[in-house]
Coordinates of C-alpha atoms and ligand atoms in Angstrom, one line a residue:
X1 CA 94.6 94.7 84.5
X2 CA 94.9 97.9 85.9
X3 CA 93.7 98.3 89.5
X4 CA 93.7 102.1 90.6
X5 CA 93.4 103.4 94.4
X6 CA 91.4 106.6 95.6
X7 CA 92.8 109.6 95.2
X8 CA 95.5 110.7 97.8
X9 CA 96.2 107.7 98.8
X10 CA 98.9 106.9 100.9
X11 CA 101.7 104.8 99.8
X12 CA 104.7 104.1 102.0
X13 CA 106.0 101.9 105.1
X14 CA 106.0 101.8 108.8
X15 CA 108.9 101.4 111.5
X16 CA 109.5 102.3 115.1
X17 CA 112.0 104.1 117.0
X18 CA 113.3 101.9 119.4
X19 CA 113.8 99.2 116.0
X20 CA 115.7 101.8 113.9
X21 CA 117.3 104.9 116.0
X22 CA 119.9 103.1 118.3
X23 CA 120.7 104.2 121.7
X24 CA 122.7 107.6 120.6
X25 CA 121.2 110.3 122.6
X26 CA 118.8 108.5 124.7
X27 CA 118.1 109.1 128.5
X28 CA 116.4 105.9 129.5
X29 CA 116.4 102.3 128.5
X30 CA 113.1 100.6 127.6
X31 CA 112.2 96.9 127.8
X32 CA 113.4 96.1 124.7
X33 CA 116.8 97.5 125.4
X34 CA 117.1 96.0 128.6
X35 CA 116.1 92.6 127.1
X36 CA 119.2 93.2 124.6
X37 CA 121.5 94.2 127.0
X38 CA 121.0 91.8 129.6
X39 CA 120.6 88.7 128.2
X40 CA 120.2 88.2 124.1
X41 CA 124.1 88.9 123.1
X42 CA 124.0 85.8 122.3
X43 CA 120.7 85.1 120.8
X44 CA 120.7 88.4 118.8
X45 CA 124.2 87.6 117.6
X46 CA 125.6 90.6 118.8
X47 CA 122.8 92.8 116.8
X48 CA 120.9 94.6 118.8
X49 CA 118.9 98.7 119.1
X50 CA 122.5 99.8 120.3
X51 CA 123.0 100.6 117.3
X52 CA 119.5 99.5 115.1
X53 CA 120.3 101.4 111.5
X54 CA 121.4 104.0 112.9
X55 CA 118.5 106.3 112.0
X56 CA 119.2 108.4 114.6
X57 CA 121.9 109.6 112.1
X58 CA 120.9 108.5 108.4
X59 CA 117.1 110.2 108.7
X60 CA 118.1 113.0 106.3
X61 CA 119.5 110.5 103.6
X62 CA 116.7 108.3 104.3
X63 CA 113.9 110.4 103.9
X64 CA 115.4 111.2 100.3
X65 CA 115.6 107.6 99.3
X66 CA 112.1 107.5 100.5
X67 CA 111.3 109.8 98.3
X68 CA 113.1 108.1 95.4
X69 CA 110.9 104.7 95.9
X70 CA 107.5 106.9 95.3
X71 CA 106.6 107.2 99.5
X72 CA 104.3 109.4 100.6
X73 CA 103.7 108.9 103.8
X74 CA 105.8 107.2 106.9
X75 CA 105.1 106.3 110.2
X76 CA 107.4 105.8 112.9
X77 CA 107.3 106.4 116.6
X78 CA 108.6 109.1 119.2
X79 CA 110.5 107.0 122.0
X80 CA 109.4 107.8 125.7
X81 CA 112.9 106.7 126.9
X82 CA 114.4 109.4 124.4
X83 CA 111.7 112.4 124.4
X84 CA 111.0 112.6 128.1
X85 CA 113.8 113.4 130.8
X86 CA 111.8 113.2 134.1
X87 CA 109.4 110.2 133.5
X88 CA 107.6 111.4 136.6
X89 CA 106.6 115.0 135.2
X90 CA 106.6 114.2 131.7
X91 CA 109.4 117.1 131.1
X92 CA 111.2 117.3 127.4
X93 CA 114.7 116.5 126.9
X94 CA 115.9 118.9 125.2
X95 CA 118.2 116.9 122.6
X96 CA 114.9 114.4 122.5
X97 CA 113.2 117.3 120.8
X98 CA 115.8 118.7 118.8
X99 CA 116.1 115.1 117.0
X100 CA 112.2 114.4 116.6
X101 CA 112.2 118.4 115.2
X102 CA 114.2 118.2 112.4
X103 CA 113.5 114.5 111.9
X104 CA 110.1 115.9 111.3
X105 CA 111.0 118.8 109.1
X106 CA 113.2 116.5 106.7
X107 CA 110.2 114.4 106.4
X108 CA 108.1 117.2 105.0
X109 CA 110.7 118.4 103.1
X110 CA 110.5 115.6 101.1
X111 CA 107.1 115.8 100.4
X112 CA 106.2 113.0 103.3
X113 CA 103.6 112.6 105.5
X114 CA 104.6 111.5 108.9
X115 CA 102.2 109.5 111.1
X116 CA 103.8 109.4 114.6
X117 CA 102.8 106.8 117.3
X118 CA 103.6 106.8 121.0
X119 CA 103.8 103.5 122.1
X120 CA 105.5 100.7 120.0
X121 CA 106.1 98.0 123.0
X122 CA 109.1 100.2 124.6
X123 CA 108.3 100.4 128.2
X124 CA 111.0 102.7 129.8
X125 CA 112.4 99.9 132.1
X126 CA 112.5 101.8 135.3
X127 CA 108.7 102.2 135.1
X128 CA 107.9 98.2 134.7
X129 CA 110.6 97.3 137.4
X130 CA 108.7 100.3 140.1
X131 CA 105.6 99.9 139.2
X132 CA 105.1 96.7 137.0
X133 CA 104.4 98.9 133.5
X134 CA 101.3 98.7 132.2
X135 CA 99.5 96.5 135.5
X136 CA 99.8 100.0 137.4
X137 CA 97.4 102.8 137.2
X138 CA 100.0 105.3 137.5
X139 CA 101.6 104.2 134.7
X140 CA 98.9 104.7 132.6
X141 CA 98.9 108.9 134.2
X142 CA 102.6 109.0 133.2
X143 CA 102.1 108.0 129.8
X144 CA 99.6 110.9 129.6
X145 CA 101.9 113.1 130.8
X146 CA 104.6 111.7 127.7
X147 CA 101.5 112.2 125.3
X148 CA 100.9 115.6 126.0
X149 CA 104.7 116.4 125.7
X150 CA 104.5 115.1 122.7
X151 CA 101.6 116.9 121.4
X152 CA 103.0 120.3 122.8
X153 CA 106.2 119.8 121.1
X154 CA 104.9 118.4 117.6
X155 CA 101.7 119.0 117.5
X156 CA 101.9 122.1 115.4
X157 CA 103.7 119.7 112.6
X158 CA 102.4 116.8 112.5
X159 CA 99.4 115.6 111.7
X160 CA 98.4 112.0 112.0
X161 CA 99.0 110.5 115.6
X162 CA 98.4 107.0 116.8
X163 CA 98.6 106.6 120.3
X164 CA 99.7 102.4 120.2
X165 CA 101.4 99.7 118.0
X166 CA 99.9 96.4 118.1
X167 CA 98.8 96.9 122.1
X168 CA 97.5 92.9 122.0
X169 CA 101.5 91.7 121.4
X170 CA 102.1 93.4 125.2
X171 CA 100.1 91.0 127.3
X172 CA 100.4 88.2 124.7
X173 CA 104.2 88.1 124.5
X174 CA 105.2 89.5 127.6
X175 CA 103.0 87.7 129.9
X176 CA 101.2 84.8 128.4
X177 CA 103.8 82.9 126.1
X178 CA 107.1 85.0 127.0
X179 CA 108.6 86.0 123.4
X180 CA 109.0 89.3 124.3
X181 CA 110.6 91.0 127.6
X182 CA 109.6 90.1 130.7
X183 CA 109.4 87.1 129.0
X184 CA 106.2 85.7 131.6
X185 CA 104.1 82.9 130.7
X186 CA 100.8 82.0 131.8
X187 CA 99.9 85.2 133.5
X188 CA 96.5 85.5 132.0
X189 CA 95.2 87.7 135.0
X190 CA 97.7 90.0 134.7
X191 CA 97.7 90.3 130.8
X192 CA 93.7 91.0 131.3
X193 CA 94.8 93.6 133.6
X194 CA 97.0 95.0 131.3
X195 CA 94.4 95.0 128.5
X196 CA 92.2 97.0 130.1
X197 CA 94.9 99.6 131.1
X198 CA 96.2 99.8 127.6
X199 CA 93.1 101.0 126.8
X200 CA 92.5 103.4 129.4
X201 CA 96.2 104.7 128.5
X202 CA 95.0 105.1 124.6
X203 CA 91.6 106.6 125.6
X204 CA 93.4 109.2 127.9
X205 CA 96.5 110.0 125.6
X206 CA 93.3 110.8 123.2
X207 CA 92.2 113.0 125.5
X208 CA 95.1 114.9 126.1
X209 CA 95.3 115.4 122.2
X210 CA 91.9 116.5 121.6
X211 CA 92.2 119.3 124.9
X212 CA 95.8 120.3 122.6
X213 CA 93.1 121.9 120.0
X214 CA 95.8 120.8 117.4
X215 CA 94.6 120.4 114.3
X216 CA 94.7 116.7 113.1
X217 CA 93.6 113.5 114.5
X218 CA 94.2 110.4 116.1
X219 CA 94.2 106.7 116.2
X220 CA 95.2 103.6 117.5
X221 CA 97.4 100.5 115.4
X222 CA 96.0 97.0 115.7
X223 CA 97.0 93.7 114.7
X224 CA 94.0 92.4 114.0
X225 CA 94.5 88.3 113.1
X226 CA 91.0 87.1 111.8
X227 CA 90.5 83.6 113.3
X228 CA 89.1 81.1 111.2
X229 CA 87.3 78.0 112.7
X230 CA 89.1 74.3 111.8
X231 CA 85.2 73.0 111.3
X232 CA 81.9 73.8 111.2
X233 CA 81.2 72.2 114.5
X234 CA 79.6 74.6 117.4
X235 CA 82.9 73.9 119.2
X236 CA 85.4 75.1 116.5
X237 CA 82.8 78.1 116.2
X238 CA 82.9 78.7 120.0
X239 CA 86.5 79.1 119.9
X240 CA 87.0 80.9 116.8
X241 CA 84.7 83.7 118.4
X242 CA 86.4 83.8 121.7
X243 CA 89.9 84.1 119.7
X244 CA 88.5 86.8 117.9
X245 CA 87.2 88.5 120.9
X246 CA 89.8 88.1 123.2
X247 CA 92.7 88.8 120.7
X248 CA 91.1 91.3 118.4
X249 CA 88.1 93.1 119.7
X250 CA 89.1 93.3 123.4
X251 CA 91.0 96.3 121.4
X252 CA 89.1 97.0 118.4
X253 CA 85.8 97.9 120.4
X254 CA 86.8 100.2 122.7
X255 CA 89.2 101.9 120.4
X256 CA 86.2 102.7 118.0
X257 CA 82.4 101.7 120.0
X258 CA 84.2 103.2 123.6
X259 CA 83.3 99.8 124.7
X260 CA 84.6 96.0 125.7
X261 CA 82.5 93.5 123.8
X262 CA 79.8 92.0 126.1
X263 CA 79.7 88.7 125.6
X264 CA 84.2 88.1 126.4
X265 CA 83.0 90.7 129.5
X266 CA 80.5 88.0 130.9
X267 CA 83.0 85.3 130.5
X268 CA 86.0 87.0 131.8
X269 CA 83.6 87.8 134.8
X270 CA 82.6 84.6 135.2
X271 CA 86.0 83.9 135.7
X272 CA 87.1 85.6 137.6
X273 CA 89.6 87.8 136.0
X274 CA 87.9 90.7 134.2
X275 CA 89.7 94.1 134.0
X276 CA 89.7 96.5 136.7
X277 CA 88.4 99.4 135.5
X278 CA 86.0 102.6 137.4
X279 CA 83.3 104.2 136.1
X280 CA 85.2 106.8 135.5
X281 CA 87.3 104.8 133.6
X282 CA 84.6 103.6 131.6
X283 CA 83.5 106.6 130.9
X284 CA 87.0 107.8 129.6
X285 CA 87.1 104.9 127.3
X286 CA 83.6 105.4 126.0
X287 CA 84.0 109.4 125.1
X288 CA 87.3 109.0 124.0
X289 CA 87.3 106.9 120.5
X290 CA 89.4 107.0 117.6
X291 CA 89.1 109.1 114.4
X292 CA 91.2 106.5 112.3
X293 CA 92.2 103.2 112.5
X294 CA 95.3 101.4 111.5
X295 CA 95.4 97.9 110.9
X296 CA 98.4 95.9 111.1
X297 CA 98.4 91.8 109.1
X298 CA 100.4 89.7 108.8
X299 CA 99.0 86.3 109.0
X300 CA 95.7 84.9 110.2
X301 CA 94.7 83.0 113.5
X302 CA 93.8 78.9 112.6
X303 CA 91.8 78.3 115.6
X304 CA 89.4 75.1 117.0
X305 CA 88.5 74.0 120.4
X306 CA 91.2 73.1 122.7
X307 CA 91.8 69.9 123.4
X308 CA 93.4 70.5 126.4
X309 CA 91.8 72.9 127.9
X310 CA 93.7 72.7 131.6
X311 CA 97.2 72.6 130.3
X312 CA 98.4 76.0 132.5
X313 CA 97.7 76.1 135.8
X314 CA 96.6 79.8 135.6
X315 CA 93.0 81.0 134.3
X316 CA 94.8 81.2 129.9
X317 CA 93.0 82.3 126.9
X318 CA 93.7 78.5 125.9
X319 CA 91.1 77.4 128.2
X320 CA 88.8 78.2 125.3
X321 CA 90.8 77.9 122.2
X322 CA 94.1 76.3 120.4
X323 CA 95.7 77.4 117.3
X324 CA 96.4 74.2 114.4
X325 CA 98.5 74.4 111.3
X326 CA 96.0 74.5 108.5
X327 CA 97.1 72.0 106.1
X328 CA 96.3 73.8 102.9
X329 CA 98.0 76.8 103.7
X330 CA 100.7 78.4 101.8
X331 CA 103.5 79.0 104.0
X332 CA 106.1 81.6 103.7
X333 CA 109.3 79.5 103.2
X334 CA 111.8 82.3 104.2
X335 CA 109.8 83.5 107.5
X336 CA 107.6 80.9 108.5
X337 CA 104.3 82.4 108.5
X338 CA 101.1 81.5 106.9
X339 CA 100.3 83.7 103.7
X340 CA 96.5 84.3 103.2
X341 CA 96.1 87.7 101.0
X342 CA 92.3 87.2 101.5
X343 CA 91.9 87.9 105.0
X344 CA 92.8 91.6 103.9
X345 CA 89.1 91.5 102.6
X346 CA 87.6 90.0 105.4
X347 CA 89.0 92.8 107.6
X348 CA 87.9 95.3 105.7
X349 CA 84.6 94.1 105.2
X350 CA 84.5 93.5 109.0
X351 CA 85.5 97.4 109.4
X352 CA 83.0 97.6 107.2
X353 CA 80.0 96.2 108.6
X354 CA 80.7 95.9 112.1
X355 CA 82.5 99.2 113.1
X356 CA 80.5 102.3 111.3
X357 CA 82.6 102.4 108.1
X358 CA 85.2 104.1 110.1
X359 CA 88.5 105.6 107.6
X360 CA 91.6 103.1 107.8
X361 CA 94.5 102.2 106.7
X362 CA 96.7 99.1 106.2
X363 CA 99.4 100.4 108.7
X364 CA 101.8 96.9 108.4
X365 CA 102.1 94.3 106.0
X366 CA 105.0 92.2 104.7
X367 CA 107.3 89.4 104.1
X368 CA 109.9 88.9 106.7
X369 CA 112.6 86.9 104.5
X370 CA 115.5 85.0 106.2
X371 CA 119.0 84.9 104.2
X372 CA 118.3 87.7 102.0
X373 CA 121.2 87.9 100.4
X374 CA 120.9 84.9 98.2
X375 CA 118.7 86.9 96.0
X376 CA 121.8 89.6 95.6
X377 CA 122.4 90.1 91.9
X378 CA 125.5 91.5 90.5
X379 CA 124.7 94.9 90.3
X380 CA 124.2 94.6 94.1
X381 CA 120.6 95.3 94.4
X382 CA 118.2 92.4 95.9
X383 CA 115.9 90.9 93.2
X384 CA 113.0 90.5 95.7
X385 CA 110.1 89.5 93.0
X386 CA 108.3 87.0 96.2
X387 CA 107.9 90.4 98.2
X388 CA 106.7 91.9 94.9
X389 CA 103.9 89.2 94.5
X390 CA 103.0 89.1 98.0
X391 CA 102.0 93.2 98.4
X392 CA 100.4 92.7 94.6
X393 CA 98.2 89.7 95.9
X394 CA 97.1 91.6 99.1
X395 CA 96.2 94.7 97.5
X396 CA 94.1 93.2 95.1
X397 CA 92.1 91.8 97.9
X398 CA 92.0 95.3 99.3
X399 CA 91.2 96.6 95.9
X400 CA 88.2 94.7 95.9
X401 CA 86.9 95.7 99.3
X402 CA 87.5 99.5 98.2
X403 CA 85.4 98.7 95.6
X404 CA 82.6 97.6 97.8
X405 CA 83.1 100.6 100.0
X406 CA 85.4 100.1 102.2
X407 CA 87.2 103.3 103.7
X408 CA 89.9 102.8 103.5
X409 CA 92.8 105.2 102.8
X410 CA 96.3 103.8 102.2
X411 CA 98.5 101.2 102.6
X412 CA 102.0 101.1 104.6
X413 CA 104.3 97.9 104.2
X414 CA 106.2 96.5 106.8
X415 CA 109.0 98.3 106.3
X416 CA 110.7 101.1 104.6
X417 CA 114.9 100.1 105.5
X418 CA 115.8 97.0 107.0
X419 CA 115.2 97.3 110.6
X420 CA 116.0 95.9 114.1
X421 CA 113.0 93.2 115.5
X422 CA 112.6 92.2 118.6
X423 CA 112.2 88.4 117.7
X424 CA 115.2 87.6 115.4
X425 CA 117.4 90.9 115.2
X426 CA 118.5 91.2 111.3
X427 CA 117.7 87.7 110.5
X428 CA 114.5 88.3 108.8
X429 CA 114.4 91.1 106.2
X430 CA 111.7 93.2 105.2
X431 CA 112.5 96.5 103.7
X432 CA 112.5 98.3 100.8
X433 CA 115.5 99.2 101.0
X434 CA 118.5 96.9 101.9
X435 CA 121.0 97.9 104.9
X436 CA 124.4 96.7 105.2
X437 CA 125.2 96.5 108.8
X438 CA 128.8 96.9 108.4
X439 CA 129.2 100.3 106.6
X440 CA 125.0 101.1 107.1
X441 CA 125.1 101.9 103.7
X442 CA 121.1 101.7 101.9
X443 CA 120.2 100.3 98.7
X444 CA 117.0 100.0 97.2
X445 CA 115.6 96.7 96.1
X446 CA 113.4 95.4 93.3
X447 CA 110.7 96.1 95.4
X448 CA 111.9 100.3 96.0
X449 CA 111.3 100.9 92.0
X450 CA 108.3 98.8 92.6
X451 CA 106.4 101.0 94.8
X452 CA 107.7 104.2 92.9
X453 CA 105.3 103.1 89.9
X454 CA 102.4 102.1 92.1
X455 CA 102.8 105.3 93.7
X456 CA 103.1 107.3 90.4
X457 CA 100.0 105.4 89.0
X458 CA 97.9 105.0 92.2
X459 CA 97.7 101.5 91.2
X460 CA 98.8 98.2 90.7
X461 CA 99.6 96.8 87.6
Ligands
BGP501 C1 105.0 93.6 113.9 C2 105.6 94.7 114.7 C3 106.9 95.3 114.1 C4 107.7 94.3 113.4 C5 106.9 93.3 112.5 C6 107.7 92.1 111.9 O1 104.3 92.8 114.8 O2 104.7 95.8 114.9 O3 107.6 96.0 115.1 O4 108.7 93.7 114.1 O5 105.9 92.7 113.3 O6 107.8 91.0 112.7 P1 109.2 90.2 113.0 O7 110.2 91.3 113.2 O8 108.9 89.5 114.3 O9 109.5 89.3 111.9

């Protein structure tokens, strides 16, 4: 039966700059690029944010085909390597501006609401190799300085802000198990380090919006991965509640409480490896909280106690948990990830119960699918009925937390065109719309007209 969402609510996708522009224009080179340039040719098959899908040059024809699949809102993200010329003083570049301008203007001449974030894990590269990016305190004062930019220069037209993407996926893939540039493993020190500054950067970049006196609000993106215990033993328990702690509310809590959650505090004490953070610090974290929160899921955490505790030399997260393969889980076979539509409910509930009832928003969730093509019929367009199933099953589970009372006030799939990732290039598709990487024509899939009649009806079918 009929299952119908609260009024105005948003229905559309998410991307990032640095995974859909390409390099046209751009002043500096972030991580990401670097990464790409250096040394995955080979690994990216030649397919890489040179050139992304081009929406550096397709934005006006994309925002209409937006439009044509029923979205109402989009977020993407404004690039510090392309906005800012002088990372030192936070000055515009003035082509930067012109682009993000009229990027913005097409998107509300479609009738689209455009969210934009600041940080989606694109380091400018200069500022990691001087300073070692987000470990310095510096850092976090120059990414101010691209905020408020950013907020001078947009402010005026655009109303939803998020000041990270996924700010967990920094520390965790750059410096504990190396998937993502600079590629370090078993630095769990230095990602604590980082946590805490990433936090101070989001708290501050909060406060340079709110002194704007611009008239809209701001929030943070998290990939929040419930972690569910193998057992009911104290152990599996133990570990479940660190993983949650460490990977989810070392973020969560002072995004929306202004405060780290005591009981991972103690034990990172203990250890000797806690955060370095002032007072003052503190104090910027605790009076500057979110006034939304997205929530990025993919897939849940399968967690028990490690059995082997010691196996990096460094002080590791894994000291006090280790992730299994749950045996009865249902296993994307295209992508590789484990599909579990219910933790959808549990995060809501747990927004529910645990953080005030704060307003959110699903701000990523789909099916990464590998080979695509296969499901080409002869009319060209992609028959995508598993990614048609998988939104259908999750928002049911969010349906049903809505109905209990959860806030919540839309829901943006992972992604609106096919787009560049940093883990498997073009391999693994997701949009709603197909690119073709030779030509970069678009064409919209099964799952386009999909969400143009849940968007028409505010509901799912
Ligand atoms: C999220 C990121 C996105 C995107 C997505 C898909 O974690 O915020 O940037 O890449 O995951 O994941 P992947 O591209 O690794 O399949």
């Amino acid at each position: 039966h009929k299952l119908t969402f609260p009024d105005g609510f948003w229905w559309g996708a998410a991307s990032s700059g640095p995974q859909t522009e390409g390099w046209a224009g751009k002043k500096h080179e972030n991580v990401m690029d670097t990464w790409y340039r250096t040394s995955r040719k080979d690994f990216f098959d030649g397919v890489g944010p040179d050139v992304a899908s081009d929406f550096y040059h397709t934005y006006p024809e994309d925002f209409k085909l937006m439009k044509e699949i029923g979205m109402n809102s989009f977020r993407t993200s404004v690039q510090w390597t392309r906005l800012i010329k002088d990372l030192e003083t936070g000055e515009a570049d003035p082509e930067g501006v012109k682009f993000y301008k009229d990027m913005i203007a097409k998107a509300k001449k479609n009738g689209i609401e455009l969210i934009l974030n600041l940080h989606h894990f694109d380091m400018p590269t200069e500022l990691l190799e001087k300073y070692g990016g987000w470990q310095s305190k510096h850092v976090v004062d120059l990414f101010k300085k691209f905020a408020k930019t950013a907020f001078e220069e947009f402010g005026d037209d655009v109303r939803y802000w998020t000041t990270f993407n996924e700010p967990m996926v920094i520390p965790e893939a750059g410096w504990l198990y190396g998937f993502h540039y600079p590629k370090l493993v078993g630095q769990g020190k230095e990602a604590v380090e980082i946590i805490g500054n990433i936090n101070l950067a989001s708290a501050k970049a909060i406060k340079a919006y709110r002194d704007s006196k611009k008239n809209g609000e701001i929030g943070i993106i998290l990939n929040l991965t419930p972690a569910y215990p193998e057992s009911d033993s104290k152990e599996d328990a133990a570990a479940a509640k660190f993983a949650d702690e460490f990977f989810n509310q070392s973020f969560l809590d002072p995004a929306i409480k202004g405060e780290f959650p005591k009981d991972l505090e103690e034990l990172l004490r203990k250890d000797g490896v806690l955060w370095d953070l002032s007072e003052e610090d503190r104090k910027t974290i605790a009076e500057n909280t979110v006034d939304f929160l997205g929530v990025n899921y993919y897939h849940p955490k399968r967690v028990r106690a490690p059995k082997n505790p010691d196996k990096y030399e460094n002080w590791m997260p894994d000291r006090y948990f280790e992730e299994y393969e749950w045996k009865e889980g249902r296993i994307n076979p295209y992508r590789g990830w484990e599909i579990f539509p219910k933790a959808i409910y549990d995060i809501a509930k747990n927004v529910q119960d645990n953080y005030g009832n704060i307003k959110w928003f699903i701000s990523e969730n789909g099916m990464g699918v590998e080979g695509e093509e296969r499901f080409r019929k002869e009319d060209g367009s992609i028959e995508d009925d598993y990614r048609i199933d998988f939104y259908n099953e999750h928002l049911a589970h969010l349906h049903k937390a809505i109905e209990e009372g959860s806030n919540c006030f839309g829901f943006h799939a992972w992604t609106a065109m096919d787009c560049w990732s940093w883990n498997n290039a073009y391999k693994n598709r997701y949009g709603f719309i197909g690119v073709d990487l030779g030509d970069q024509s678009r064409k919209i899939k099964k799952s386009g007209r999909w969400l143009k009649e849940v968007s028409d009806e505010n509901a799912i079918l």
